[in-house]
Amino acid sequence: MSRVNLESNQLPAASQPLLAQIHQAFGATPNMFKAVANSPAALQSMWSAFGALGRGSLGARLGEQIAVAIANRNRCEYCLAAHTVLGQNAGASPAEMAAAQVGQSADARTAAALAFALKVVEQRAQVGAADVEQLRSAGFGDAQIVEIMAHVALNLFTNYVNVALDVPVDFPAVALK
């Protein structure tokens, strides 16, 4: 049971316009957004970040693969379930999403991005020049490297919200690995 309110009609009035946008985008209002909507500022920040990164240069598919890798690492069942669905909607196969969950990909460029993102999470951003150079060697430029960092930051926020506040999963469950 969630540790914060998830009743849409009891959430702040300032959150309601964004919740309406989210409902329109998903066809429902996922529990994570309801939890974050307890703070209109946090909801605005998160929804804006999702929108900006969705239009970024990495593409939706790689963004979702990064998200499932980080969710699995942080044991966030909510984000793992949600981003698995979103990744498949973005064109990744179930096998590709399962591989990404453990930081793997048959595509060298994707594998480099996943390895870097997981290293950032595991080492709390204490990465070195060689780690960044591996991304460059895989074909990523400065803008994309910074964008990977933005995906990491956004996913840490959503993972922490869902785990700390025990937000009920309302997407098809995916087992942690």
PDB file of C-alpha atoms in Angstrom:
ATOM      1  CA  MET A   1       0.000   0.000   0.000  1.00  0.00           C
ATOM      2  CA  SER A   2       1.342   3.378  -0.975  1.00  0.00           C
ATOM      3  CA  ARG A   3       2.795   5.558   1.762  1.00  0.00           C
ATOM      4  CA  VAL A   4       1.336   8.690   0.130  1.00  0.00           C
ATOM      5  CA  ASN A   5      -2.063   9.605  -1.237  1.00  0.00           C
ATOM      6  CA  LEU A   6      -2.967   8.143  -4.634  1.00  0.00           C
ATOM      7  CA  GLU A   7      -6.572   9.402  -4.749  1.00  0.00           C
ATOM      8  CA  SER A   8      -6.731  11.734  -7.746  1.00  0.00           C
ATOM      9  CA  ASN A   9      -9.603  13.754  -6.303  1.00  0.00           C
ATOM     10  CA  GLN A  10      -7.550  14.458  -3.157  1.00  0.00           C
ATOM     11  CA  LEU A  11      -4.408  15.632  -4.965  1.00  0.00           C
ATOM     12  CA  PRO A  12      -3.594  19.349  -5.130  1.00  0.00           C
ATOM     13  CA  ALA A  13      -5.567  21.444  -7.602  1.00  0.00           C
ATOM     14  CA  ALA A  14      -2.291  22.675  -9.096  1.00  0.00           C
ATOM     15  CA  SER A  15      -1.480  19.088 -10.150  1.00  0.00           C
ATOM     16  CA  GLN A  16      -4.786  18.463 -11.912  1.00  0.00           C
ATOM     17  CA  PRO A  17      -3.966  20.002 -15.345  1.00  0.00           C
ATOM     18  CA  LEU A  18      -0.803  17.887 -15.642  1.00  0.00           C
ATOM     19  CA  LEU A  19      -2.621  14.789 -14.426  1.00  0.00           C
ATOM     20  CA  ALA A  20      -5.134  15.370 -17.232  1.00  0.00           C
ATOM     21  CA  GLN A  21      -2.263  15.496 -19.767  1.00  0.00           C
ATOM     22  CA  ILE A  22      -0.759  12.335 -18.300  1.00  0.00           C
ATOM     23  CA  HIS A  23      -4.124  10.568 -18.401  1.00  0.00           C
ATOM     24  CA  GLN A  24      -4.503  11.537 -22.052  1.00  0.00           C
ATOM     25  CA  ALA A  25      -0.975  10.317 -22.877  1.00  0.00           C
ATOM     26  CA  PHE A  26      -1.387   6.930 -21.163  1.00  0.00           C
ATOM     27  CA  GLY A  27      -5.133   6.371 -21.396  1.00  0.00           C
ATOM     28  CA  ALA A  28      -5.082   6.166 -17.584  1.00  0.00           C
ATOM     29  CA  THR A  29      -3.194   7.872 -14.782  1.00  0.00           C
ATOM     30  CA  PRO A  30      -0.379   5.577 -13.606  1.00  0.00           C
ATOM     31  CA  ASN A  31       0.071   5.354  -9.839  1.00  0.00           C
ATOM     32  CA  MET A  32       3.592   6.801  -9.973  1.00  0.00           C
ATOM     33  CA  PHE A  33       2.255  10.065 -11.378  1.00  0.00           C
ATOM     34  CA  LYS A  34      -0.440  10.178  -8.712  1.00  0.00           C
ATOM     35  CA  ALA A  35       2.211   9.722  -6.017  1.00  0.00           C
ATOM     36  CA  VAL A  36       4.412  12.476  -7.430  1.00  0.00           C
ATOM     37  CA  ALA A  37       1.362  14.726  -7.941  1.00  0.00           C
ATOM     38  CA  ASN A  38       1.211  15.233  -4.183  1.00  0.00           C
ATOM     39  CA  SER A  39       3.813  17.907  -5.001  1.00  0.00           C
ATOM     40  CA  PRO A  40       2.818  20.014  -8.008  1.00  0.00           C
ATOM     41  CA  ALA A  41       6.445  21.179  -8.357  1.00  0.00           C
ATOM     42  CA  ALA A  42       7.783  17.617  -8.407  1.00  0.00           C
ATOM     43  CA  LEU A  43       5.132  16.551 -10.924  1.00  0.00           C
ATOM     44  CA  GLN A  44       5.937  19.492 -13.216  1.00  0.00           C
ATOM     45  CA  SER A  45       9.642  18.702 -12.995  1.00  0.00           C
ATOM     46  CA  MET A  46       9.208  15.005 -13.738  1.00  0.00           C
ATOM     47  CA  TRP A  47       6.676  15.418 -16.557  1.00  0.00           C
ATOM     48  CA  SER A  48       8.813  18.107 -18.193  1.00  0.00           C
ATOM     49  CA  ALA A  49      11.889  15.887 -17.962  1.00  0.00           C
ATOM     50  CA  PHE A  50      10.064  12.938 -19.543  1.00  0.00           C
ATOM     51  CA  GLY A  51       8.891  15.198 -22.358  1.00  0.00           C
ATOM     52  CA  ALA A  52      12.288  16.761 -22.994  1.00  0.00           C
ATOM     53  CA  LEU A  53      14.142  13.450 -22.953  1.00  0.00           C
ATOM     54  CA  GLY A  54      11.477  11.881 -25.156  1.00  0.00           C
ATOM     55  CA  ARG A  55      12.439  14.440 -27.797  1.00  0.00           C
ATOM     56  CA  GLY A  56      16.159  13.937 -27.211  1.00  0.00           C
ATOM     57  CA  SER A  57      18.810  12.585 -29.520  1.00  0.00           C
ATOM     58  CA  LEU A  58      19.093   9.144 -27.899  1.00  0.00           C
ATOM     59  CA  GLY A  59      15.659   8.020 -29.022  1.00  0.00           C
ATOM     60  CA  ALA A  60      12.862   6.465 -27.025  1.00  0.00           C
ATOM     61  CA  ARG A  61      14.091   2.885 -27.396  1.00  0.00           C
ATOM     62  CA  LEU A  62      17.540   3.507 -25.884  1.00  0.00           C
ATOM     63  CA  GLY A  63      16.013   5.703 -23.201  1.00  0.00           C
ATOM     64  CA  GLU A  64      13.706   2.862 -22.176  1.00  0.00           C
ATOM     65  CA  GLN A  65      16.574   0.349 -22.228  1.00  0.00           C
ATOM     66  CA  ILE A  66      18.544   2.606 -19.894  1.00  0.00           C
ATOM     67  CA  ALA A  67      15.467   2.901 -17.676  1.00  0.00           C
ATOM     68  CA  VAL A  68      15.009  -0.867 -17.270  1.00  0.00           C
ATOM     69  CA  ALA A  69      18.702  -1.373 -16.506  1.00  0.00           C
ATOM     70  CA  ILE A  70      18.584   1.265 -13.770  1.00  0.00           C
ATOM     71  CA  ALA A  71      15.239   0.000 -12.442  1.00  0.00           C
ATOM     72  CA  ASN A  72      16.584  -3.523 -12.162  1.00  0.00           C
ATOM     73  CA  ARG A  73      19.752  -2.288 -10.435  1.00  0.00           C
ATOM     74  CA  ASN A  74      17.690  -0.270  -7.942  1.00  0.00           C
ATOM     75  CA  ARG A  75      15.145  -3.072  -7.512  1.00  0.00           C
ATOM     76  CA  CYS A  76      12.302  -0.807  -8.612  1.00  0.00           C
ATOM     77  CA  GLU A  77       9.576  -3.181  -9.747  1.00  0.00           C
ATOM     78  CA  TYR A  78       7.329  -0.283 -10.761  1.00  0.00           C
ATOM     79  CA  CYS A  79       9.786   1.306 -13.184  1.00  0.00           C
ATOM     80  CA  LEU A  80      10.903  -2.080 -14.491  1.00  0.00           C
ATOM     81  CA  ALA A  81       7.319  -2.963 -15.385  1.00  0.00           C
ATOM     82  CA  ALA A  82       6.441   0.446 -16.842  1.00  0.00           C
ATOM     83  CA  HIS A  83       9.593   0.899 -18.911  1.00  0.00           C
ATOM     84  CA  THR A  84       9.472  -2.661 -20.241  1.00  0.00           C
ATOM     85  CA  VAL A  85       6.075  -1.856 -21.757  1.00  0.00           C
ATOM     86  CA  LEU A  86       7.257   1.548 -22.985  1.00  0.00           C
ATOM     87  CA  GLY A  87      10.413   0.019 -24.476  1.00  0.00           C
ATOM     88  CA  GLN A  88       8.401  -2.517 -26.417  1.00  0.00           C
ATOM     89  CA  ASN A  89       6.105   0.293 -27.571  1.00  0.00           C
ATOM     90  CA  ALA A  90       9.266   2.087 -28.779  1.00  0.00           C
ATOM     91  CA  GLY A  91      10.259  -0.890 -30.938  1.00  0.00           C
ATOM     92  CA  ALA A  92      12.436  -3.044 -28.675  1.00  0.00           C
ATOM     93  CA  SER A  93      11.675  -6.754 -28.601  1.00  0.00           C
ATOM     94  CA  PRO A  94      10.898  -8.519 -25.319  1.00  0.00           C
ATOM     95  CA  ALA A  95      14.334 -10.196 -25.591  1.00  0.00           C
ATOM     96  CA  GLU A  96      16.059  -6.832 -26.057  1.00  0.00           C
ATOM     97  CA  MET A  97      14.297  -5.410 -23.007  1.00  0.00           C
ATOM     98  CA  ALA A  98      15.193  -8.486 -20.933  1.00  0.00           C
ATOM     99  CA  ALA A  99      18.846  -8.136 -21.967  1.00  0.00           C
ATOM    100  CA  ALA A 100      18.814  -4.411 -21.185  1.00  0.00           C
ATOM    101  CA  GLN A 101      17.444  -5.209 -17.758  1.00  0.00           C
ATOM    102  CA  VAL A 102      20.832  -6.758 -16.907  1.00  0.00           C
ATOM    103  CA  GLY A 103      22.808  -4.144 -18.832  1.00  0.00           C
ATOM    104  CA  GLN A 104      23.348  -6.153 -21.983  1.00  0.00           C
ATOM    105  CA  SER A 105      22.655  -5.667 -25.675  1.00  0.00           C
ATOM    106  CA  ALA A 106      23.750  -7.323 -28.900  1.00  0.00           C
ATOM    107  CA  ASP A 107      24.178  -3.806 -30.289  1.00  0.00           C
ATOM    108  CA  ALA A 108      27.600  -2.439 -29.252  1.00  0.00           C
ATOM    109  CA  ARG A 109      26.396   1.170 -29.056  1.00  0.00           C
ATOM    110  CA  THR A 110      23.463   0.272 -26.804  1.00  0.00           C
ATOM    111  CA  ALA A 111      25.704  -1.965 -24.686  1.00  0.00           C
ATOM    112  CA  ALA A 112      28.135   0.929 -24.161  1.00  0.00           C
ATOM    113  CA  ALA A 113      25.335   3.258 -23.054  1.00  0.00           C
ATOM    114  CA  LEU A 114      23.913   0.672 -20.661  1.00  0.00           C
ATOM    115  CA  ALA A 115      27.321  -0.119 -19.171  1.00  0.00           C
ATOM    116  CA  PHE A 116      28.028   3.568 -18.628  1.00  0.00           C
ATOM    117  CA  ALA A 117      24.609   4.292 -17.094  1.00  0.00           C
ATOM    118  CA  LEU A 118      24.938   1.366 -14.695  1.00  0.00           C
ATOM    119  CA  LYS A 119      28.465   2.391 -13.744  1.00  0.00           C
ATOM    120  CA  VAL A 120      27.217   5.900 -12.968  1.00  0.00           C
ATOM    121  CA  VAL A 121      24.513   4.420 -10.715  1.00  0.00           C
ATOM    122  CA  GLU A 122      26.727   1.841  -9.031  1.00  0.00           C
ATOM    123  CA  GLN A 123      29.645   4.205  -8.446  1.00  0.00           C
ATOM    124  CA  ARG A 124      27.551   7.278  -7.666  1.00  0.00           C
ATOM    125  CA  ALA A 125      28.916   9.072 -10.742  1.00  0.00           C
ATOM    126  CA  GLN A 126      32.544   8.395  -9.810  1.00  0.00           C
ATOM    127  CA  VAL A 127      33.495   7.483 -13.367  1.00  0.00           C
ATOM    128  CA  GLY A 128      36.704   8.333 -15.171  1.00  0.00           C
ATOM    129  CA  ALA A 129      37.861   9.734 -18.479  1.00  0.00           C
ATOM    130  CA  ALA A 130      38.208   6.199 -19.875  1.00  0.00           C
ATOM    131  CA  ASP A 131      34.517   5.538 -19.184  1.00  0.00           C
ATOM    132  CA  VAL A 132      33.499   8.627 -21.144  1.00  0.00           C
ATOM    133  CA  GLU A 133      35.953   7.738 -23.902  1.00  0.00           C
ATOM    134  CA  GLN A 134      34.288   4.337 -24.268  1.00  0.00           C
ATOM    135  CA  LEU A 135      31.030   6.160 -24.999  1.00  0.00           C
ATOM    136  CA  ARG A 136      32.775   8.342 -27.562  1.00  0.00           C
ATOM    137  CA  SER A 137      34.277   5.243 -29.190  1.00  0.00           C
ATOM    138  CA  ALA A 138      30.782   3.776 -29.435  1.00  0.00           C
ATOM    139  CA  GLY A 139      29.626   6.855 -31.361  1.00  0.00           C
ATOM    140  CA  PHE A 140      28.209   9.142 -28.687  1.00  0.00           C
ATOM    141  CA  GLY A 141      28.949  12.874 -28.717  1.00  0.00           C
ATOM    142  CA  ASP A 142      28.915  15.310 -25.832  1.00  0.00           C
ATOM    143  CA  ALA A 143      25.193  16.058 -26.171  1.00  0.00           C
ATOM    144  CA  GLN A 144      24.313  12.373 -26.026  1.00  0.00           C
ATOM    145  CA  ILE A 145      26.655  11.723 -23.094  1.00  0.00           C
ATOM    146  CA  VAL A 146      24.965  14.486 -21.125  1.00  0.00           C
ATOM    147  CA  GLU A 147      21.587  13.123 -22.197  1.00  0.00           C
ATOM    148  CA  ILE A 148      22.512   9.677 -20.832  1.00  0.00           C
ATOM    149  CA  MET A 149      23.285  11.415 -17.527  1.00  0.00           C
ATOM    150  CA  ALA A 150      19.863  13.096 -17.634  1.00  0.00           C
ATOM    151  CA  HIS A 151      18.199   9.703 -18.144  1.00  0.00           C
ATOM    152  CA  VAL A 152      20.140   8.343 -15.174  1.00  0.00           C
ATOM    153  CA  ALA A 153      19.065  11.257 -12.963  1.00  0.00           C
ATOM    154  CA  LEU A 154      15.395  11.051 -13.958  1.00  0.00           C
ATOM    155  CA  ASN A 155      15.305   7.294 -13.449  1.00  0.00           C
ATOM    156  CA  LEU A 156      16.959   7.539 -10.048  1.00  0.00           C
ATOM    157  CA  PHE A 157      14.231   9.984  -9.007  1.00  0.00           C
ATOM    158  CA  THR A 158      11.398   7.785 -10.226  1.00  0.00           C
ATOM    159  CA  ASN A 159      12.957   4.614  -8.807  1.00  0.00           C
ATOM    160  CA  TYR A 160      13.421   6.240  -5.417  1.00  0.00           C
ATOM    161  CA  VAL A 161       9.858   7.597  -5.362  1.00  0.00           C
ATOM    162  CA  ASN A 162       8.369   4.214  -6.199  1.00  0.00           C
ATOM    163  CA  VAL A 163      10.537   2.181  -3.837  1.00  0.00           C
ATOM    164  CA  ALA A 164      10.522   4.573  -0.865  1.00  0.00           C
ATOM    165  CA  LEU A 165       6.800   5.330  -1.108  1.00  0.00           C
ATOM    166  CA  ASP A 166       5.778   1.740  -1.968  1.00  0.00           C
ATOM    167  CA  VAL A 167       3.794   2.761  -5.040  1.00  0.00           C
ATOM    168  CA  PRO A 168       1.652  -0.157  -6.272  1.00  0.00           C
ATOM    169  CA  VAL A 169       2.615  -1.448  -9.723  1.00  0.00           C
ATOM    170  CA  ASP A 170      -0.150  -0.921 -12.267  1.00  0.00           C
ATOM    171  CA  PHE A 171       1.685  -2.261 -15.337  1.00  0.00           C
ATOM    172  CA  PRO A 172       2.230  -5.956 -16.204  1.00  0.00           C
ATOM    173  CA  ALA A 173       4.773  -7.269 -13.699  1.00  0.00           C
ATOM    174  CA  VAL A 174       8.330  -8.073 -14.779  1.00  0.00           C
ATOM    175  CA  ALA A 175      10.586 -10.130 -12.532  1.00  0.00           C
ATOM    176  CA  LEU A 176      13.723  -8.496 -11.175  1.00  0.00           C
ATOM    177  CA  LYS A 177      16.978 -10.188 -12.144  1.00  0.00           C
TER     178      LYS A 177
END
